[in-house]
Tab-separated table of N, CA, C and O and ligand atoms in Angstrom:
chain	number	residue	atom	x	y	z
A	979	VAL	N	-42.569	-56.255	-11.799
A	979	VAL	CA	-41.448	-55.311	-11.690
A	979	VAL	C	-41.653	-54.157	-12.671
A	979	VAL	O	-41.917	-54.389	-13.843
A	980	SER	N	-41.550	-52.942	-12.152
A	980	SER	CA	-41.728	-51.783	-13.013
A	980	SER	C	-40.569	-51.666	-13.988
A	980	SER	O	-39.434	-52.006	-13.675
A	981	GLU	N	-40.890	-51.197	-15.193
A	981	GLU	CA	-39.815	-50.937	-16.154
A	981	GLU	C	-39.397	-49.480	-16.123
A	981	GLU	O	-38.506	-49.084	-16.867
A	982	CYS	N	-40.026	-48.690	-15.262
A	982	CYS	CA	-39.682	-47.273	-15.185
A	982	CYS	C	-38.337	-47.104	-14.470
A	982	CYS	O	-38.144	-47.594	-13.360
A	983	LEU	N	-37.437	-46.398	-15.124
A	983	LEU	CA	-36.083	-46.218	-14.593
A	983	LEU	C	-36.088	-45.622	-13.187
A	983	LEU	O	-35.413	-46.136	-12.274
A	984	PHE	N	-36.846	-44.550	-12.984
A	984	PHE	CA	-36.790	-43.892	-11.671
A	984	PHE	C	-37.576	-44.666	-10.621
A	984	PHE	O	-37.246	-44.579	-9.429
A	985	CYS	N	-38.583	-45.451	-11.030
A	985	CYS	CA	-39.207	-46.377	-10.073
A	985	CYS	C	-38.183	-47.402	-9.603
A	985	CYS	O	-38.104	-47.723	-8.408
A	986	ARG	N	-37.389	-47.899	-10.527
A	986	ARG	CA	-36.407	-48.937	-10.171
A	986	ARG	C	-35.303	-48.359	-9.291
A	986	ARG	O	-34.841	-49.004	-8.352
A	987	ILE	N	-34.874	-47.134	-9.587
A	987	ILE	CA	-33.858	-46.496	-8.736
A	987	ILE	C	-34.423	-46.258	-7.343
A	987	ILE	O	-33.780	-46.585	-6.332
A	988	SER	N	-35.653	-45.752	-7.266
A	988	SER	CA	-36.200	-45.436	-5.936
A	988	SER	C	-36.458	-46.707	-5.135
A	988	SER	O	-36.407	-46.683	-3.902
A	989	ALA	N	-36.703	-47.828	-5.826
A	989	ALA	CA	-36.910	-49.109	-5.137
A	989	ALA	C	-35.592	-49.799	-4.777
A	989	ALA	O	-35.605	-50.865	-4.151
A	990	GLY	N	-34.472	-49.216	-5.206
A	990	GLY	CA	-33.175	-49.813	-4.903
A	990	GLY	C	-32.787	-50.936	-5.849
A	990	GLY	O	-31.809	-51.646	-5.611
A	991	GLU	N	-33.541	-51.069	-6.939
A	991	GLU	CA	-33.229	-52.129	-7.908
A	991	GLU	C	-32.090	-51.741	-8.841
A	991	GLU	O	-31.459	-52.606	-9.450
A	992	LEU	N	-31.880	-50.451	-8.984
A	992	LEU	CA	-30.759	-49.940	-9.774
A	992	LEU	C	-29.994	-48.961	-8.894
A	992	LEU	O	-30.595	-48.272	-8.068
A	993	PRO	N	-28.682	-48.882	-9.067
A	993	PRO	CA	-27.888	-48.026	-8.187
A	993	PRO	C	-28.002	-46.542	-8.527
A	993	PRO	O	-28.274	-46.177	-9.672
A	994	ALA	N	-27.814	-45.726	-7.515
A	994	ALA	CA	-27.720	-44.281	-7.707
A	994	ALA	C	-26.994	-43.725	-6.489
A	994	ALA	O	-26.914	-44.375	-5.439
A	995	ASP	N	-26.461	-42.518	-6.652
A	995	ASP	CA	-25.808	-41.841	-5.526
A	995	ASP	C	-26.852	-41.008	-4.798
A	995	ASP	O	-27.095	-39.844	-5.145
A	996	PHE	N	-27.476	-41.607	-3.787
A	996	PHE	CA	-28.556	-40.940	-3.074
A	996	PHE	C	-28.004	-39.868	-2.138
A	996	PHE	O	-27.003	-40.083	-1.459
A	997	VAL	N	-28.697	-38.736	-2.108
A	997	VAL	CA	-28.367	-37.695	-1.128
A	997	VAL	C	-29.491	-37.529	-0.123
A	997	VAL	O	-29.320	-36.869	0.900
A	998	TYR	N	-30.663	-38.118	-0.404
A	998	TYR	CA	-31.819	-37.974	0.492
A	998	TYR	C	-32.815	-39.083	0.196
A	998	TYR	O	-33.014	-39.443	-0.966
A	999	GLN	N	-33.429	-39.617	1.255
A	999	GLN	CA	-34.513	-40.589	1.069
A	999	GLN	C	-35.484	-40.443	2.230
A	999	GLN	O	-35.067	-40.350	3.382
A	1000	ASP	N	-36.785	-40.432	1.928
A	1000	ASP	CA	-37.793	-40.632	2.974
A	1000	ASP	C	-38.875	-41.540	2.407
A	1000	ASP	O	-38.681	-42.154	1.346
A	1001	ASP	N	-39.995	-41.643	3.087
A	1001	ASP	CA	-41.020	-42.593	2.652
A	1001	ASP	C	-41.605	-42.244	1.285
A	1001	ASP	O	-42.083	-43.121	0.564
A	1002	GLU	N	-41.589	-40.948	0.943
A	1002	GLU	CA	-42.272	-40.500	-0.274
A	1002	GLU	C	-41.339	-40.015	-1.376
A	1002	GLU	O	-41.735	-39.996	-2.542
A	1003	VAL	N	-40.130	-39.601	-0.997
A	1003	VAL	CA	-39.258	-38.882	-1.924
A	1003	VAL	C	-37.845	-39.440	-1.853
A	1003	VAL	O	-37.357	-39.793	-0.763
A	1004	VAL	N	-37.184	-39.508	-3.013
A	1004	VAL	CA	-35.751	-39.783	-3.028
A	1004	VAL	C	-35.070	-38.680	-3.839
A	1004	VAL	O	-35.689	-38.049	-4.702
A	1005	ALA	N	-33.791	-38.464	-3.556
A	1005	ALA	CA	-32.991	-37.532	-4.348
A	1005	ALA	C	-31.628	-38.160	-4.567
A	1005	ALA	O	-31.055	-38.779	-3.663
A	1006	PHE	N	-31.139	-38.016	-5.794
A	1006	PHE	CA	-29.853	-38.636	-6.148
A	1006	PHE	C	-29.161	-37.791	-7.206
A	1006	PHE	O	-29.773	-36.921	-7.847
A	1007	LEU	N	-27.858	-38.046	-7.371
A	1007	LEU	CA	-27.084	-37.275	-8.339
A	1007	LEU	C	-27.508	-37.625	-9.756
A	1007	LEU	O	-27.712	-38.799	-10.084
A	1008	ASP	N	-27.619	-36.595	-10.605
A	1008	ASP	CA	-27.890	-36.819	-12.023
A	1008	ASP	C	-26.658	-37.458	-12.665
A	1008	ASP	O	-25.522	-37.061	-12.394
A	1009	ILE	N	-26.900	-38.451	-13.501
A	1009	ILE	CA	-25.796	-39.190	-14.117
A	1009	ILE	C	-25.086	-38.362	-15.195
A	1009	ILE	O	-23.961	-38.664	-15.575
A	1010	GLN	N	-25.765	-37.307	-15.674
A	1010	GLN	CA	-25.167	-36.423	-16.686
A	1010	GLN	C	-25.199	-34.995	-16.142
A	1010	GLN	O	-25.991	-34.159	-16.604
A	1011	PRO	N	-24.357	-34.693	-15.150
A	1011	PRO	CA	-24.465	-33.386	-14.485
A	1011	PRO	C	-24.172	-32.220	-15.422
A	1011	PRO	O	-23.222	-32.257	-16.196
A	1012	GLN	N	-25.017	-31.202	-15.317
A	1012	GLN	CA	-24.884	-29.998	-16.134
A	1012	GLN	C	-24.260	-28.850	-15.346
A	1012	GLN	O	-24.151	-27.730	-15.863
A	1013	ALA	N	-23.873	-29.118	-14.109
A	1013	ALA	CA	-23.296	-28.087	-13.238
A	1013	ALA	C	-22.614	-28.824	-12.087
A	1013	ALA	O	-22.827	-30.029	-11.902
A	1014	PRO	N	-21.786	-28.123	-11.293
A	1014	PRO	CA	-21.109	-28.801	-10.176
A	1014	PRO	C	-22.079	-29.527	-9.237
A	1014	PRO	O	-21.743	-30.586	-8.712
A	1015	THR	N	-23.241	-28.942	-8.995
A	1015	THR	CA	-24.298	-29.653	-8.269
A	1015	THR	C	-25.452	-29.895	-9.229
A	1015	THR	O	-25.954	-28.945	-9.851
A	1016	HIS	N	-25.839	-31.144	-9.371
A	1016	HIS	CA	-26.997	-31.465	-10.222
A	1016	HIS	C	-27.661	-32.707	-9.636
A	1016	HIS	O	-27.160	-33.825	-9.774
A	1017	LEU	N	-28.780	-32.473	-8.960
A	1017	LEU	CA	-29.520	-33.533	-8.274
A	1017	LEU	C	-30.900	-33.665	-8.889
A	1017	LEU	O	-31.428	-32.713	-9.464
A	1018	LEU	N	-31.477	-34.831	-8.714
A	1018	LEU	CA	-32.852	-35.070	-9.127
A	1018	LEU	C	-33.682	-35.416	-7.897
A	1018	LEU	O	-33.271	-36.276	-7.104
A	1019	VAL	N	-34.799	-34.748	-7.720
A	1019	VAL	CA	-35.716	-35.003	-6.608
A	1019	VAL	C	-36.942	-35.691	-7.203
A	1019	VAL	O	-37.588	-35.151	-8.120
A	1020	VAL	N	-37.250	-36.882	-6.687
A	1020	VAL	CA	-38.168	-37.790	-7.377
A	1020	VAL	C	-39.176	-38.376	-6.380
A	1020	VAL	O	-38.770	-38.892	-5.328
A	1021	PRO	N	-40.470	-38.329	-6.709
A	1021	PRO	CA	-41.425	-39.030	-5.844
A	1021	PRO	C	-41.284	-40.541	-6.019
A	1021	PRO	O	-41.066	-41.017	-7.140
A	1022	ARG	N	-41.387	-41.280	-4.926
A	1022	ARG	CA	-41.325	-42.749	-5.061
A	1022	ARG	C	-42.503	-43.259	-5.892
A	1022	ARG	O	-42.369	-44.196	-6.669
A	1023	ARG	N	-43.662	-42.615	-5.686
A	1023	ARG	CA	-44.862	-43.023	-6.413
A	1023	ARG	C	-44.724	-42.628	-7.883
A	1023	ARG	O	-44.280	-41.517	-8.194
A	1024	HIS	N	-45.107	-43.520	-8.779
A	1024	HIS	CA	-44.962	-43.198	-10.197
A	1024	HIS	C	-45.976	-42.150	-10.635
A	1024	HIS	O	-47.182	-42.371	-10.569
A	1025	VAL	N	-45.454	-41.025	-11.101
A	1025	VAL	CA	-46.242	-39.983	-11.759
A	1025	VAL	C	-45.452	-39.664	-13.017
A	1025	VAL	O	-44.231	-39.455	-12.952
A	1026	SER	N	-46.100	-39.653	-14.179
A	1026	SER	CA	-45.344	-39.608	-15.436
A	1026	SER	C	-44.670	-38.262	-15.668
A	1026	SER	O	-43.658	-38.191	-16.371
A	1027	GLY	N	-45.223	-37.212	-15.098
A	1027	GLY	CA	-44.615	-35.898	-15.302
A	1027	GLY	C	-45.533	-34.832	-14.747
A	1027	GLY	O	-46.609	-35.128	-14.204
A	1028	LEU	N	-45.118	-33.570	-14.903
A	1028	LEU	CA	-45.942	-32.481	-14.371
A	1028	LEU	C	-47.279	-32.394	-15.103
A	1028	LEU	O	-48.256	-31.887	-14.565
A	1029	ASP	N	-47.312	-32.925	-16.335
A	1029	ASP	CA	-48.575	-32.921	-17.076
A	1029	ASP	C	-49.598	-33.907	-16.491
A	1029	ASP	O	-50.760	-33.886	-16.875
A	1030	ALA	N	-49.160	-34.745	-15.551
A	1030	ALA	CA	-50.079	-35.643	-14.836
A	1030	ALA	C	-50.389	-35.097	-13.440
A	1030	ALA	O	-50.743	-35.846	-12.530
A	1031	VAL	N	-50.255	-33.788	-13.287
A	1031	VAL	CA	-50.370	-33.163	-11.967
A	1031	VAL	C	-51.732	-33.395	-11.324
A	1031	VAL	O	-51.842	-33.431	-10.094
A	1032	GLU	N	-52.776	-33.563	-12.140
A	1032	GLU	CA	-54.111	-33.743	-11.551
A	1032	GLU	C	-54.222	-35.053	-10.786
A	1032	GLU	O	-55.148	-35.242	-10.003
A	1033	SER	N	-53.274	-35.969	-10.994
A	1033	SER	CA	-53.279	-37.228	-10.237
A	1033	SER	C	-52.567	-37.080	-8.893
A	1033	SER	O	-52.472	-38.045	-8.134
A	1034	MET	N	-52.080	-35.875	-8.604
A	1034	MET	CA	-51.329	-35.660	-7.367
A	1034	MET	C	-52.100	-34.776	-6.400
A	1034	MET	O	-52.819	-33.862	-6.821
A	1035	GLU	N	-51.901	-35.044	-5.116
A	1035	GLU	CA	-52.381	-34.122	-4.093
A	1035	GLU	C	-51.491	-32.888	-4.113
A	1035	GLU	O	-50.279	-32.987	-4.376
A	1036	ALA	N	-52.087	-31.746	-3.801
A	1036	ALA	CA	-51.286	-30.517	-3.757
A	1036	ALA	C	-50.143	-30.658	-2.756
A	1036	ALA	O	-49.023	-30.189	-2.991
A	1037	GLY	N	-50.427	-31.341	-1.623
A	1037	GLY	CA	-49.393	-31.501	-0.614
A	1037	GLY	C	-48.243	-32.376	-1.075
A	1037	GLY	O	-47.087	-32.142	-0.718
A	1038	GLU	N	-48.564	-33.366	-1.889
A	1038	GLU	CA	-47.525	-34.260	-2.417
A	1038	GLU	C	-46.576	-33.481	-3.332
A	1038	GLU	O	-45.351	-33.610	-3.255
A	1039	LEU	N	-47.172	-32.637	-4.154
A	1039	LEU	CA	-46.370	-31.828	-5.073
A	1039	LEU	C	-45.587	-30.769	-4.307
A	1039	LEU	O	-44.393	-30.555	-4.566
A	1040	GLY	N	-46.257	-30.141	-3.337
A	1040	GLY	CA	-45.578	-29.115	-2.548
A	1040	GLY	C	-44.416	-29.691	-1.757
A	1040	GLY	O	-43.366	-29.051	-1.631
A	1041	ASN	N	-44.607	-30.891	-1.257
A	1041	ASN	CA	-43.542	-31.530	-0.488
A	1041	ASN	C	-42.301	-31.776	-1.335
A	1041	ASN	O	-41.169	-31.638	-0.855
A	1042	LEU	N	-42.516	-32.122	-2.598
A	1042	LEU	CA	-41.370	-32.341	-3.493
A	1042	LEU	C	-40.525	-31.077	-3.611
A	1042	LEU	O	-39.286	-31.128	-3.547
A	1043	LEU	N	-41.210	-29.947	-3.787
A	1043	LEU	CA	-40.491	-28.676	-3.933
A	1043	LEU	C	-39.811	-28.298	-2.621
A	1043	LEU	O	-38.696	-27.762	-2.612
A	1044	LYS	N	-40.471	-28.609	-1.524
A	1044	LYS	CA	-39.889	-28.320	-0.216
A	1044	LYS	C	-38.616	-29.142	-0.008
A	1044	LYS	O	-37.588	-28.622	0.451
A	1045	VAL	N	-38.668	-30.419	-0.378
A	1045	VAL	CA	-37.473	-31.266	-0.270
A	1045	VAL	C	-36.365	-30.721	-1.175
A	1045	VAL	O	-35.194	-30.658	-0.776
A	1046	ALA	N	-36.741	-30.297	-2.388
A	1046	ALA	CA	-35.738	-29.759	-3.313
A	1046	ALA	C	-35.029	-28.553	-2.691
A	1046	ALA	O	-33.798	-28.438	-2.744
A	1047	ALA	N	-35.799	-27.663	-2.082
A	1047	ALA	CA	-35.209	-26.466	-1.479
A	1047	ALA	C	-34.341	-26.823	-0.273
A	1047	ALA	O	-33.264	-26.250	-0.077
A	1048	ARG	N	-34.800	-27.776	0.518
A	1048	ARG	CA	-34.001	-28.205	1.676
A	1048	ARG	C	-32.678	-28.818	1.231
A	1048	ARG	O	-31.631	-28.556	1.828
A	1049	ILE	N	-32.729	-29.643	0.202
A	1049	ILE	CA	-31.509	-30.294	-0.276
A	1049	ILE	C	-30.554	-29.246	-0.847
A	1049	ILE	O	-29.348	-29.300	-0.615
A	1050	ALA	N	-31.103	-28.300	-1.584
A	1050	ALA	CA	-30.247	-27.229	-2.117
A	1050	ALA	C	-29.528	-26.524	-0.972
A	1050	ALA	O	-28.322	-26.244	-1.052
A	1051	GLY	N	-30.252	-26.258	0.105
A	1051	GLY	CA	-29.623	-25.640	1.265
A	1051	GLY	C	-28.561	-26.530	1.872
A	1051	GLY	O	-27.460	-26.076	2.207
A	1052	ALA	N	-28.877	-27.813	2.003
A	1052	ALA	CA	-27.921	-28.761	2.585
A	1052	ALA	C	-26.675	-28.903	1.716
A	1052	ALA	O	-25.593	-29.217	2.222
A	1053	GLU	N	-26.835	-28.650	0.416
A	1053	GLU	CA	-25.691	-28.719	-0.506
A	1053	GLU	C	-24.911	-27.404	-0.519
A	1053	GLU	O	-23.960	-27.256	-1.289
A	1054	GLY	N	-25.349	-26.449	0.295
A	1054	GLY	CA	-24.609	-25.192	0.432
A	1054	GLY	C	-24.928	-24.163	-0.638
A	1054	GLY	O	-24.136	-23.253	-0.883
A	1055	LEU	N	-26.106	-24.285	-1.271
A	1055	LEU	CA	-26.421	-23.417	-2.409
A	1055	LEU	C	-27.274	-22.205	-2.047
A	1055	LEU	O	-27.594	-21.400	-2.927
A	1056	ASN	N	-27.648	-22.050	-0.770
A	1056	ASN	CA	-28.578	-20.968	-0.438
A	1056	ASN	C	-28.010	-19.581	-0.724
A	1056	ASN	O	-28.729	-18.701	-1.159
A	1057	GLY	N	-26.718	-19.392	-0.496
A	1057	GLY	CA	-26.135	-18.074	-0.735
A	1057	GLY	C	-25.922	-17.794	-2.210
A	1057	GLY	O	-26.313	-16.746	-2.730
A	1058	SER	N	-25.330	-18.759	-2.897
A	1058	SER	CA	-24.981	-18.566	-4.309
A	1058	SER	C	-26.192	-18.692	-5.218
A	1058	SER	O	-26.232	-18.101	-6.301
A	1059	GLY	N	-27.175	-19.474	-4.795
A	1059	GLY	CA	-28.374	-19.662	-5.606
A	1059	GLY	C	-28.338	-20.943	-6.413
A	1059	GLY	O	-27.312	-21.624	-6.487
A	1060	TYR	N	-29.473	-21.238	-6.982
A	1060	TYR	CA	-29.615	-22.492	-7.735
A	1060	TYR	C	-30.860	-22.391	-8.593
A	1060	TYR	O	-31.652	-21.457	-8.477
A	1061	ARG	N	-31.014	-23.358	-9.468
A	1061	ARG	CA	-32.185	-23.391	-10.344
A	1061	ARG	C	-32.905	-24.715	-10.162
A	1061	ARG	O	-32.246	-25.756	-10.047
A	1062	VAL	N	-34.244	-24.677	-10.125
A	1062	VAL	CA	-35.025	-25.912	-10.156
A	1062	VAL	C	-35.773	-25.952	-11.486
A	1062	VAL	O	-36.296	-24.930	-11.947
A	1063	VAL	N	-35.752	-27.129	-12.097
A	1063	VAL	CA	-36.291	-27.295	-13.451
A	1063	VAL	C	-37.128	-28.569	-13.488
A	1063	VAL	O	-36.710	-29.602	-12.960
A	1064	VAL	N	-38.304	-28.470	-14.097
A	1064	VAL	CA	-39.112	-29.669	-14.357
A	1064	VAL	C	-39.389	-29.704	-15.857
A	1064	VAL	O	-40.309	-29.038	-16.352
A	1065	ASN	N	-38.570	-30.431	-16.584
A	1065	ASN	CA	-38.810	-30.585	-18.014
A	1065	ASN	C	-40.080	-31.410	-18.202
A	1065	ASN	O	-40.244	-32.461	-17.574
A	1066	THR	N	-40.964	-30.912	-19.064
A	1066	THR	CA	-42.273	-31.550	-19.237
A	1066	THR	C	-42.573	-31.687	-20.723
A	1066	THR	O	-42.756	-30.683	-21.418
A	1067	GLY	N	-42.552	-32.925	-21.203
A	1067	GLY	CA	-42.939	-33.188	-22.592
A	1067	GLY	C	-41.813	-32.958	-23.588
A	1067	GLY	O	-40.698	-32.573	-23.225
A	1068	PRO	N	-42.109	-33.208	-24.857
A	1068	PRO	CA	-41.091	-33.218	-25.910
A	1068	PRO	C	-40.381	-31.882	-26.127
A	1068	PRO	O	-39.156	-31.857	-26.296
A	1069	ASP	N	-41.113	-30.764	-26.133
A	1069	ASP	CA	-40.445	-29.485	-26.395
A	1069	ASP	C	-39.416	-29.164	-25.313
A	1069	ASP	O	-38.423	-28.477	-25.575
A	1070	ALA	N	-39.653	-29.638	-24.109
A	1070	ALA	CA	-38.720	-29.396	-23.008
A	1070	ALA	C	-37.676	-30.509	-22.894
A	1070	ALA	O	-36.828	-30.472	-21.998
A	1071	GLN	N	-37.761	-31.484	-23.803
A	1071	GLN	CA	-36.825	-32.607	-23.823
A	1071	GLN	C	-36.863	-33.437	-22.542
A	1071	GLN	O	-35.816	-33.888	-22.053
A	1072	GLN	N	-38.076	-33.632	-22.005
A	1072	GLN	CA	-38.208	-34.602	-20.911
A	1072	GLN	C	-37.837	-35.969	-21.470
A	1072	GLN	O	-38.410	-36.416	-22.464
A	1073	SER	N	-36.877	-36.622	-20.838
A	1073	SER	CA	-36.396	-37.914	-21.359
A	1073	SER	C	-36.756	-39.088	-20.465
A	1073	SER	O	-36.665	-40.234	-20.899
A	1074	VAL	N	-37.132	-38.838	-19.221
A	1074	VAL	CA	-37.542	-39.904	-18.307
A	1074	VAL	C	-38.981	-39.597	-17.879
A	1074	VAL	O	-39.246	-38.542	-17.288
A	1075	ALA	N	-39.899	-40.525	-18.177
A	1075	ALA	CA	-41.329	-40.294	-17.940
A	1075	ALA	C	-41.717	-40.661	-16.510
A	1075	ALA	O	-42.591	-41.502	-16.263
A	1076	HIS	N	-41.015	-40.068	-15.575
A	1076	HIS	CA	-41.338	-40.157	-14.141
A	1076	HIS	C	-40.953	-38.803	-13.576
A	1076	HIS	O	-39.787	-38.373	-13.707
A	1077	LEU	N	-41.925	-38.122	-12.990
A	1077	LEU	CA	-41.723	-36.750	-12.523
A	1077	LEU	C	-40.414	-36.601	-11.745
A	1077	LEU	O	-40.112	-37.423	-10.866
A	1078	HIS	N	-39.657	-35.570	-12.076
A	1078	HIS	CA	-38.419	-35.292	-11.342
A	1078	HIS	C	-38.123	-33.804	-11.411
A	1078	HIS	O	-38.348	-33.151	-12.425
A	1079	ILE	N	-37.618	-33.307	-10.299
A	1079	ILE	CA	-37.196	-31.911	-10.212
A	1079	ILE	C	-35.674	-31.887	-10.275
A	1079	ILE	O	-35.000	-32.501	-9.441
A	1080	HIS	N	-35.142	-31.192	-11.269
A	1080	HIS	CA	-33.696	-30.964	-11.308
A	1080	HIS	C	-33.358	-29.844	-10.325
A	1080	HIS	O	-34.020	-28.790	-10.319
A	1081	VAL	N	-32.322	-30.034	-9.537
A	1081	VAL	CA	-31.745	-28.970	-8.703
A	1081	VAL	C	-30.325	-28.766	-9.208
A	1081	VAL	O	-29.490	-29.677	-9.134
A	1082	ILE	N	-30.083	-27.583	-9.764
A	1082	ILE	CA	-28.835	-27.317	-10.477
A	1082	ILE	C	-28.181	-26.093	-9.861
A	1082	ILE	O	-28.831	-25.055	-9.687
A	1083	GLY	N	-26.896	-26.198	-9.540
A	1083	GLY	CA	-26.217	-25.048	-8.958
A	1083	GLY	C	-24.714	-25.214	-8.964
A	1083	GLY	O	-24.170	-26.208	-9.450
A	1084	GLY	N	-24.054	-24.196	-8.419
A	1084	GLY	CA	-22.601	-24.239	-8.313
A	1084	GLY	C	-21.894	-23.530	-9.442
A	1084	GLY	O	-20.658	-23.545	-9.515
A	1085	ARG	N	-22.639	-22.909	-10.329
A	1085	ARG	CA	-22.038	-22.079	-11.377
A	1085	ARG	C	-23.056	-21.018	-11.790
A	1085	ARG	O	-24.264	-21.183	-11.567
A	1086	GLN	N	-22.551	-19.964	-12.423
A	1086	GLN	CA	-23.443	-18.943	-12.965
A	1086	GLN	C	-24.242	-19.538	-14.119
A	1086	GLN	O	-23.688	-20.219	-14.978
A	1087	MET	N	-25.547	-19.271	-14.144
A	1087	MET	CA	-26.385	-19.765	-15.243
A	1087	MET	C	-26.947	-18.619	-16.061
A	1087	MET	O	-27.081	-17.504	-15.565
A	1088	ARG	N	-27.284	-18.936	-17.287
A	1088	ARG	CA	-27.860	-17.919	-18.174
A	1088	ARG	C	-29.375	-18.015	-18.150
A	1088	ARG	O	-29.954	-19.054	-17.867
A	1089	TRP	N	-29.996	-16.903	-18.516
A	1089	TRP	CA	-31.432	-16.875	-18.715
A	1089	TRP	C	-31.715	-16.039	-19.941
A	1089	TRP	O	-31.107	-14.969	-20.069
A	1090	PRO	N	-32.567	-16.423	-20.865
A	1090	PRO	CA	-33.346	-17.658	-20.842
A	1090	PRO	C	-32.480	-18.877	-21.148
A	1090	PRO	O	-31.432	-18.736	-21.798
A	1091	PRO	N	-32.953	-20.060	-20.699
A	1091	PRO	CA	-32.232	-21.291	-21.016
A	1091	PRO	C	-32.362	-21.609	-22.506
A	1091	PRO	O	-33.262	-21.114	-23.167
A	1092	GLY	N	-31.509	-22.440	-22.998
A	1092	GLY	CA	-31.526	-22.772	-24.424
A	1092	GLY	C	-32.708	-23.645	-24.781
A	1092	GLY	O	-33.395	-24.175	-23.922
B	2282	DGP	P1	-35.131	-34.986	-18.233
B	2282	DGP	O1	-34.447	-34.708	-19.528
B	2282	DGP	O2	-35.657	-33.739	-17.579
B	2282	DGP	O3	-36.155	-36.086	-18.345
B	2282	DGP	O4	-33.979	-35.475	-17.240
B	2282	DGP	C1	-33.643	-36.792	-17.034
B	2282	DGP	C2	-32.327	-36.767	-16.314
B	2282	DGP	O5	-32.092	-38.058	-15.772
B	2282	DGP	C3	-31.122	-36.442	-17.175
B	2282	DGP	O6	-30.528	-35.238	-16.708
B	2282	DGP	C4	-30.176	-37.603	-17.014
B	2282	DGP	C5	-30.723	-38.335	-15.820
B	2282	DGP	N1	-30.601	-39.771	-15.885
B	2282	DGP	C6	-30.975	-40.574	-16.905
B	2282	DGP	N2	-30.732	-41.851	-16.608
B	2282	DGP	C7	-30.206	-41.862	-15.351
B	2282	DGP	C8	-29.764	-42.900	-14.487
B	2282	DGP	O7	-29.798	-44.091	-14.802
B	2282	DGP	N3	-29.275	-42.518	-13.278
B	2282	DGP	C9	-29.222	-41.206	-12.885
B	2282	DGP	N4	-28.705	-40.952	-11.678
B	2282	DGP	N5	-29.637	-40.205	-13.679
B	2282	DGP	C10	-30.125	-40.538	-14.895
């Protein structure tokens, strides 16, 4: 049994509020939402983060972003806009070592981020 939190969520061993699932990707609500819409798009296959990108096929990575954009649209964010974020490593405060794309929207955001 994997001890990785997002592996366990994607396997259904831990609960989450799923908004999307297919054979390769799951998406669920972030437990600590930073905006009215805050979802995480996660590959089922364990990849520790974007810094492990060389272990991924380009299509696998591209598909994740495509799913993120589709979900943002399905959540009604295409007009108002949204932000996708991949925190990578300590300076970016990545806290879960399984690649995930944040999809954040539903409020005005600042740039640059803090
Ligand atoms: P990051 O800091 O980029 O590694 O983001 C990890 C995110 O994961 C953070 O926004 C909070 C969220 N998170 C942590 N634990 C859980 C959990 O058990 N369930 C869900 N749904 N989200 C979680």
